[in-house]
Coordinates of C-alpha atoms in Angstrom, one line a residue:
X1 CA 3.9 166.7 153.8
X2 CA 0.4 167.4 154.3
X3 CA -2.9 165.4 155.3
X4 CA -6.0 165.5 156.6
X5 CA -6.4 163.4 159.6
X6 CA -3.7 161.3 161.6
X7 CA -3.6 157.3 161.2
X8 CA -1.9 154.8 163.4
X9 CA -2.7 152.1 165.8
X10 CA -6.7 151.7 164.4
X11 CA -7.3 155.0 165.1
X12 CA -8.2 157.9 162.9
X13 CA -8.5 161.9 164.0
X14 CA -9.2 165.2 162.3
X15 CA -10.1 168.3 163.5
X16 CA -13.4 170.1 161.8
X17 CA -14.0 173.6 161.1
X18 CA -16.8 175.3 159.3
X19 CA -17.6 171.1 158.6
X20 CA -14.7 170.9 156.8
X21 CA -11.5 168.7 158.0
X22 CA -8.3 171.1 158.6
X23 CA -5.1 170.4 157.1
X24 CA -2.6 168.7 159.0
X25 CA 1.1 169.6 158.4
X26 CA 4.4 167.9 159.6
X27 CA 3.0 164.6 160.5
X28 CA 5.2 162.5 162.2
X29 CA 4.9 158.5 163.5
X30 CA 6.8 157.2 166.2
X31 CA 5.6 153.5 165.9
X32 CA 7.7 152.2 169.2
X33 CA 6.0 154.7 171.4
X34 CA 2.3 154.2 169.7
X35 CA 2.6 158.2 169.0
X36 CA 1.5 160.4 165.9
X37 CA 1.3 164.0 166.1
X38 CA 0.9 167.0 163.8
X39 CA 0.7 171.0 163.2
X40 CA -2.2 172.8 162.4
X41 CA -3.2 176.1 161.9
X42 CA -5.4 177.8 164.1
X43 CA -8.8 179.1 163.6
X44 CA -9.5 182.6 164.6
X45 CA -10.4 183.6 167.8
X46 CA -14.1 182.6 168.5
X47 CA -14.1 179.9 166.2
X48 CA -16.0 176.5 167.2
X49 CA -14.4 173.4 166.0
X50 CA -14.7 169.7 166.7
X51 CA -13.0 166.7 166.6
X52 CA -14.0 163.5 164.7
X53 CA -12.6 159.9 165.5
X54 CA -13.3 156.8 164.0
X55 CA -11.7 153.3 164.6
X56 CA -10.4 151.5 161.5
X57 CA -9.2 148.1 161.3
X58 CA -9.9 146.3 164.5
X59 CA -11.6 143.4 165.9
X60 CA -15.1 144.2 166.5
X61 CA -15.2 142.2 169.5
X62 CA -13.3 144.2 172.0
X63 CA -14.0 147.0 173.9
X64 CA -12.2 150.4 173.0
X65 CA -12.0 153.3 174.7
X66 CA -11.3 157.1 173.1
X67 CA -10.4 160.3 175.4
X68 CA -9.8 163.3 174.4
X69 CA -7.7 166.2 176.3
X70 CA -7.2 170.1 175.1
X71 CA -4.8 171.6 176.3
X72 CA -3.9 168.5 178.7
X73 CA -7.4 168.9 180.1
X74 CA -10.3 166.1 179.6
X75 CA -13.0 167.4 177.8
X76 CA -14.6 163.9 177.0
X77 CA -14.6 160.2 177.0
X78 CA -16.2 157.4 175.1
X79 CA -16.7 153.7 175.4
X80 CA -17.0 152.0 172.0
X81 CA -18.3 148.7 172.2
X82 CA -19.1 145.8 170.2
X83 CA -22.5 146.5 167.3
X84 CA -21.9 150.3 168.2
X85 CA -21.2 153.2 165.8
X86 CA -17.3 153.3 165.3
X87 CA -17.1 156.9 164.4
X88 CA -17.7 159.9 167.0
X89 CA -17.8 163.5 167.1
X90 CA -16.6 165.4 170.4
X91 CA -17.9 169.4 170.3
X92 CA -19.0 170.2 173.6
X93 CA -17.8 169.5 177.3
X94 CA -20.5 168.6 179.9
X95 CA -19.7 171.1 183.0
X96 CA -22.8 169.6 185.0
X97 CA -26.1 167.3 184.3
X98 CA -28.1 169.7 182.0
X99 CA -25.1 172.0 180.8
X100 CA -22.6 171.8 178.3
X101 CA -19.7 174.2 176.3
X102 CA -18.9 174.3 172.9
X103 CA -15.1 174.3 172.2
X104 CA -13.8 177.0 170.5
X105 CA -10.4 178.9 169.8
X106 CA -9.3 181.5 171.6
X107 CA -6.2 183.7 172.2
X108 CA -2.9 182.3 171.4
X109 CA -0.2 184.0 172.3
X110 CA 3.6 182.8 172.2
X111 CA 6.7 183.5 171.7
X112 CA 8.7 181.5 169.2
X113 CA 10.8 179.6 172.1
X114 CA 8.0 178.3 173.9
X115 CA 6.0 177.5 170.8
X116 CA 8.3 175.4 169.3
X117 CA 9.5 173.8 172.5
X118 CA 11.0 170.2 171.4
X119 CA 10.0 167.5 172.4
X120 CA 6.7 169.7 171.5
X121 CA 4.3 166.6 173.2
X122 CA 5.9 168.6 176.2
X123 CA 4.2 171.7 175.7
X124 CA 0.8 171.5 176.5
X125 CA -0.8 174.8 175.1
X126 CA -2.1 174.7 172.3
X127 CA -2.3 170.9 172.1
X128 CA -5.2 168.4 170.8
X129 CA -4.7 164.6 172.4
X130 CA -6.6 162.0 171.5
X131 CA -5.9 158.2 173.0
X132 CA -7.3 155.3 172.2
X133 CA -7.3 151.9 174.6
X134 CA -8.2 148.5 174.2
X135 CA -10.8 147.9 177.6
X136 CA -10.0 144.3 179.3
X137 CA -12.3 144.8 181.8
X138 CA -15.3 147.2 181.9
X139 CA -18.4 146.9 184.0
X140 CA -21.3 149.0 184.8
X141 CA -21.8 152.3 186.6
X142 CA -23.8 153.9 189.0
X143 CA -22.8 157.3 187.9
X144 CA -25.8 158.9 185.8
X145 CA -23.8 161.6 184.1
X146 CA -19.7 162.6 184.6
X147 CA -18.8 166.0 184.2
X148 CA -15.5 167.8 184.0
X149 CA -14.1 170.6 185.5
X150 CA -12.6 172.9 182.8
X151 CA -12.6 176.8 182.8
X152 CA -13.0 178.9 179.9
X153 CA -10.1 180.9 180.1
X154 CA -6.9 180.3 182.0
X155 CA -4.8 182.9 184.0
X156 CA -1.2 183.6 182.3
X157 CA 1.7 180.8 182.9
X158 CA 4.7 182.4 183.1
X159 CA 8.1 180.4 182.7
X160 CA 11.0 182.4 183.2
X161 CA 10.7 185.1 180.7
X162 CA 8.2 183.7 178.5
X163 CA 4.2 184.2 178.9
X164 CA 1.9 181.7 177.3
X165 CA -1.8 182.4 177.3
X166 CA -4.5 179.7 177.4
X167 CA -5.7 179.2 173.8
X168 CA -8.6 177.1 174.2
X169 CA -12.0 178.5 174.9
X170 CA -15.3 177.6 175.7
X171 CA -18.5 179.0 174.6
X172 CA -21.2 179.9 177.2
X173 CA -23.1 177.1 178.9
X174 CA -25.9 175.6 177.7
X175 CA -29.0 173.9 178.5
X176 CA -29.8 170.4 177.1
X177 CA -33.6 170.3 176.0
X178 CA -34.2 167.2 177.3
X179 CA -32.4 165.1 179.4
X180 CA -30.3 161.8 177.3
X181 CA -30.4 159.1 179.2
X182 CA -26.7 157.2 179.0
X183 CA -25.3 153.9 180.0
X184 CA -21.9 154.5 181.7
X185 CA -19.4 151.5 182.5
X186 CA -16.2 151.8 184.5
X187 CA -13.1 150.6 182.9
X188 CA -10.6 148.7 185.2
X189 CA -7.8 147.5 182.8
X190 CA -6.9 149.1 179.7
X191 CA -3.9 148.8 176.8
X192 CA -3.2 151.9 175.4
X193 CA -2.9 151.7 171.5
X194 CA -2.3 155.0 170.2
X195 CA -1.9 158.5 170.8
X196 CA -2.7 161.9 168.5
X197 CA -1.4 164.9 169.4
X198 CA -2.1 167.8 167.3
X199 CA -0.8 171.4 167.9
X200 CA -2.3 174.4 166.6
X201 CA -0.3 177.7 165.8
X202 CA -0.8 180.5 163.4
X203 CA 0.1 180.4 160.3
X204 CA 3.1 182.8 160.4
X205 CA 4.8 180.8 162.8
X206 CA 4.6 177.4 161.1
X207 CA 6.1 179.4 158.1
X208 CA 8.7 180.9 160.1
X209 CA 9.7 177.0 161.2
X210 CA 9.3 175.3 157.8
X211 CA 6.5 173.5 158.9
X212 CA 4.1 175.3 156.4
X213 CA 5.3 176.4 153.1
X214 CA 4.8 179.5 151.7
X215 CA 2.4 180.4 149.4
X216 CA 3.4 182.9 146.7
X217 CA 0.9 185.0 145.0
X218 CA -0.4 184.4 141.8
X219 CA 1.0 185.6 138.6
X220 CA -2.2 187.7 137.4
X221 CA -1.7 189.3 141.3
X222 CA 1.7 191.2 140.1
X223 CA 1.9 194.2 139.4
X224 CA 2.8 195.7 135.9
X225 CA 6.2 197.0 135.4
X226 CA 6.4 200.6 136.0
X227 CA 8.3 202.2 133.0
X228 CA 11.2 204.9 133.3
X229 CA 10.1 208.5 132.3
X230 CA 11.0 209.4 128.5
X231 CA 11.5 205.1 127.9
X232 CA 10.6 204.4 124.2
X233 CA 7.2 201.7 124.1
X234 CA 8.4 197.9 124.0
X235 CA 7.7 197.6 120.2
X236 CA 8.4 201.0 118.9
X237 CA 12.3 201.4 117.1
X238 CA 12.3 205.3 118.3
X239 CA 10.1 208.0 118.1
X240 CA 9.2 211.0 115.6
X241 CA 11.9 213.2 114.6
X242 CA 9.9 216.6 115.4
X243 CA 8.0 215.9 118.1
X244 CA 8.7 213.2 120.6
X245 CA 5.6 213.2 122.8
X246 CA 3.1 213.9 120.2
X247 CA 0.3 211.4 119.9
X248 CA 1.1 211.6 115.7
X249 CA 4.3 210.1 116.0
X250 CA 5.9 208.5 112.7
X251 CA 8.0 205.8 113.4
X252 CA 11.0 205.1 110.8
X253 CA 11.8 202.2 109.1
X254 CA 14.5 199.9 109.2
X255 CA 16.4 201.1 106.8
X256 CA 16.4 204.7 107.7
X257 CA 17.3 203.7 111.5
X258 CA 20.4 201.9 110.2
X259 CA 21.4 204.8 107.9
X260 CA 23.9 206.9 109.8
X261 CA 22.4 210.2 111.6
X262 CA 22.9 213.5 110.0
X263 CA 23.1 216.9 110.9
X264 CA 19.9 218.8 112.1
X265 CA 19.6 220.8 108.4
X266 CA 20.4 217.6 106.5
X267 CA 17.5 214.8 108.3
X268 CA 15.5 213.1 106.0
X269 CA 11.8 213.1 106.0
X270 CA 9.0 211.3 105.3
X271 CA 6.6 212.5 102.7
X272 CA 2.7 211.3 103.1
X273 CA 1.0 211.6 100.3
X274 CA -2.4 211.8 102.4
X275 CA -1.0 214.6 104.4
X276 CA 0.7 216.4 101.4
X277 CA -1.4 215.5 98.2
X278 CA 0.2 218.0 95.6
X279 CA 3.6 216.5 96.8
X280 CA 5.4 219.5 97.6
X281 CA 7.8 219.9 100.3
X282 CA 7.2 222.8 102.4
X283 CA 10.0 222.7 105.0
X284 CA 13.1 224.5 103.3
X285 CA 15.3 222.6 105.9
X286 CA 14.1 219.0 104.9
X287 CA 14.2 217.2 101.7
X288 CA 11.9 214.2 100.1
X289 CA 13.5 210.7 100.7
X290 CA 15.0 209.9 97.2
X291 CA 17.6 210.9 95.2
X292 CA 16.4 214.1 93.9
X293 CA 19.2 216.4 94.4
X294 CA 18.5 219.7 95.8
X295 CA 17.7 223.1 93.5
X296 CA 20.3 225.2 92.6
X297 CA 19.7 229.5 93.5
X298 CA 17.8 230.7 90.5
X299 CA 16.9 227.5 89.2
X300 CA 13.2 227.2 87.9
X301 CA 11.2 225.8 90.9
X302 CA 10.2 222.2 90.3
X303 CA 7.6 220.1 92.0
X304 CA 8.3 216.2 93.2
X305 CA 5.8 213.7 91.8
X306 CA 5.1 210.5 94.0
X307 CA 3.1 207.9 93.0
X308 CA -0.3 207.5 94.5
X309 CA -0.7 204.3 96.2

């Protein structure tokens, strides 16, 4: 089962690429624990992507707010209040006031066992979380920007025998051009409501699991059947009698292929009048098809009429 975006508890995720939504494979909702979570392929290293929420289906009167973590790490927060915009786009991490990273794949590197880790909300690499809370009781802030502390690469974590690489990059820092001037609140009791998690791996891998099924080639992708050396053509009932790889090959009827075979001095042959116009048969081994029986010695030599067509 595939989709395009993950659904439960008012909330709504999907992960864009080149401004398209990736498919999501292997949903799965766990309604008691507020959960829903996913497998995606990955983009290729050095790919930006970005992740689009939107709130569905609840009262416009509350307060909501939506995190979002890669690879267990905060990258961004928003408060969504009443008369404001309930979709959002989340591309970039602020790292300081005037400075911000795009996100973007990088290396991903794991073996089979650590990759498909169950329960895989354990395994952090590799891993898209989104929340979403219902805010009880916000109130303003004196902070004028927040920034997170994230690093764009991550030294090797090695478990026993298993290495797993950071797969979650971020592009080099970037300068605002002007300075956006922003309201912040601070929240002081929330109710969770949901929770996506989506997990990236290659493609090969989610085959290898059943997770993504395999596409076959095309039909017009096949090759052509390669045909055995001396193999008569599909449609021909057997080649010439004289001269099996010549391109002047006369192919015999039906009747003459269900005749029984003769001895090499007694074969039958076909006359063509366009090839022999006087009619006469110039092969002393072979005789005209018909009954015309064969010249006795000293017997006057006589020609064999056919009709022209």
């Amino acid at each position: 089962m595939s989709s395009m975006s993950l659904n439960l508890g008012g909330l709504r995720t999907s992960v864009v690429i080149h401004g398209c939504e990736a498919v999501q494979f292997g949903t799965e909702i766990n309604v008691s624990k507020s959960r829903a979570s996913s497998w995606m392929i990955s983009g290729e290293e050095n790919t930006p992507f970005c992740i689009y929420t939107s709130l569905e289906n609840l009262p416009e009167q509350d307060n909501y707010v939506i995190r979002v973590y890669l690879d267990d790490v905060q990258v961004g927060k928003t408060i969504v209040r009443e008369g404001r915009p309930r979709g959002c786009y989340f591309s970039t991490v602020r790292i300081s006031e005037m400075e911000t990273r795009q996100f973007m794949f990088g290396r991903l590197k794991l073996s089979d066992e650590e990759a498909m880790r169950q329960p895989p909300w354990t395994e952090s690499t590799g891993t898209i979380k989104v929340t979403l809370t219902r805010a009880l009781n916000i109130g303003p802030s004196r902070a004028s920007f927040h920034a997170y502390a994230v690093q764009p690469e991550r030294e090797p974590e090695v478990n026993g025998s298993n290495t797993t690489f950071h797969c979650i990059q971020y592009a080099r820092s970037q300068l605002d051009a002007e300075r956006r001037g922003a309201l912040y609140f601070r929240v002081k009791d929330e109710v969770l409501l949901s929770t996506h998690i989506i997990r990236y791996r290659p493609m090969s891998m989610l085959q290898k699991h059943g997770i993504v099924p395999y596409q076959p080639p095309p039909v017009d992708s096949y090759s052509t059947p390669i045909m055995p050396p001396n193999a008569p053509p599909p449609h021909a009932s057997s080649y010439s009698a004289h001269d099996p790889h010549s391109a002047h090959t006369t192919h015999t009827s039906h009747s003459e292929s269900a005749s029984p075979a003769l001895p090499p001095s007694k074969k039958r042959r076909v006359i063509d009048p366009a090839l022999d116009p006087d009619g006469d048969d110039e092969d002393e081994d072979q005789q005209a098809t018909g009954s015309t029986p064969r010249k006795s010695p000293g017997a006057p030599e006589k020609k064999i009429k056919l009709d022209d067509d």
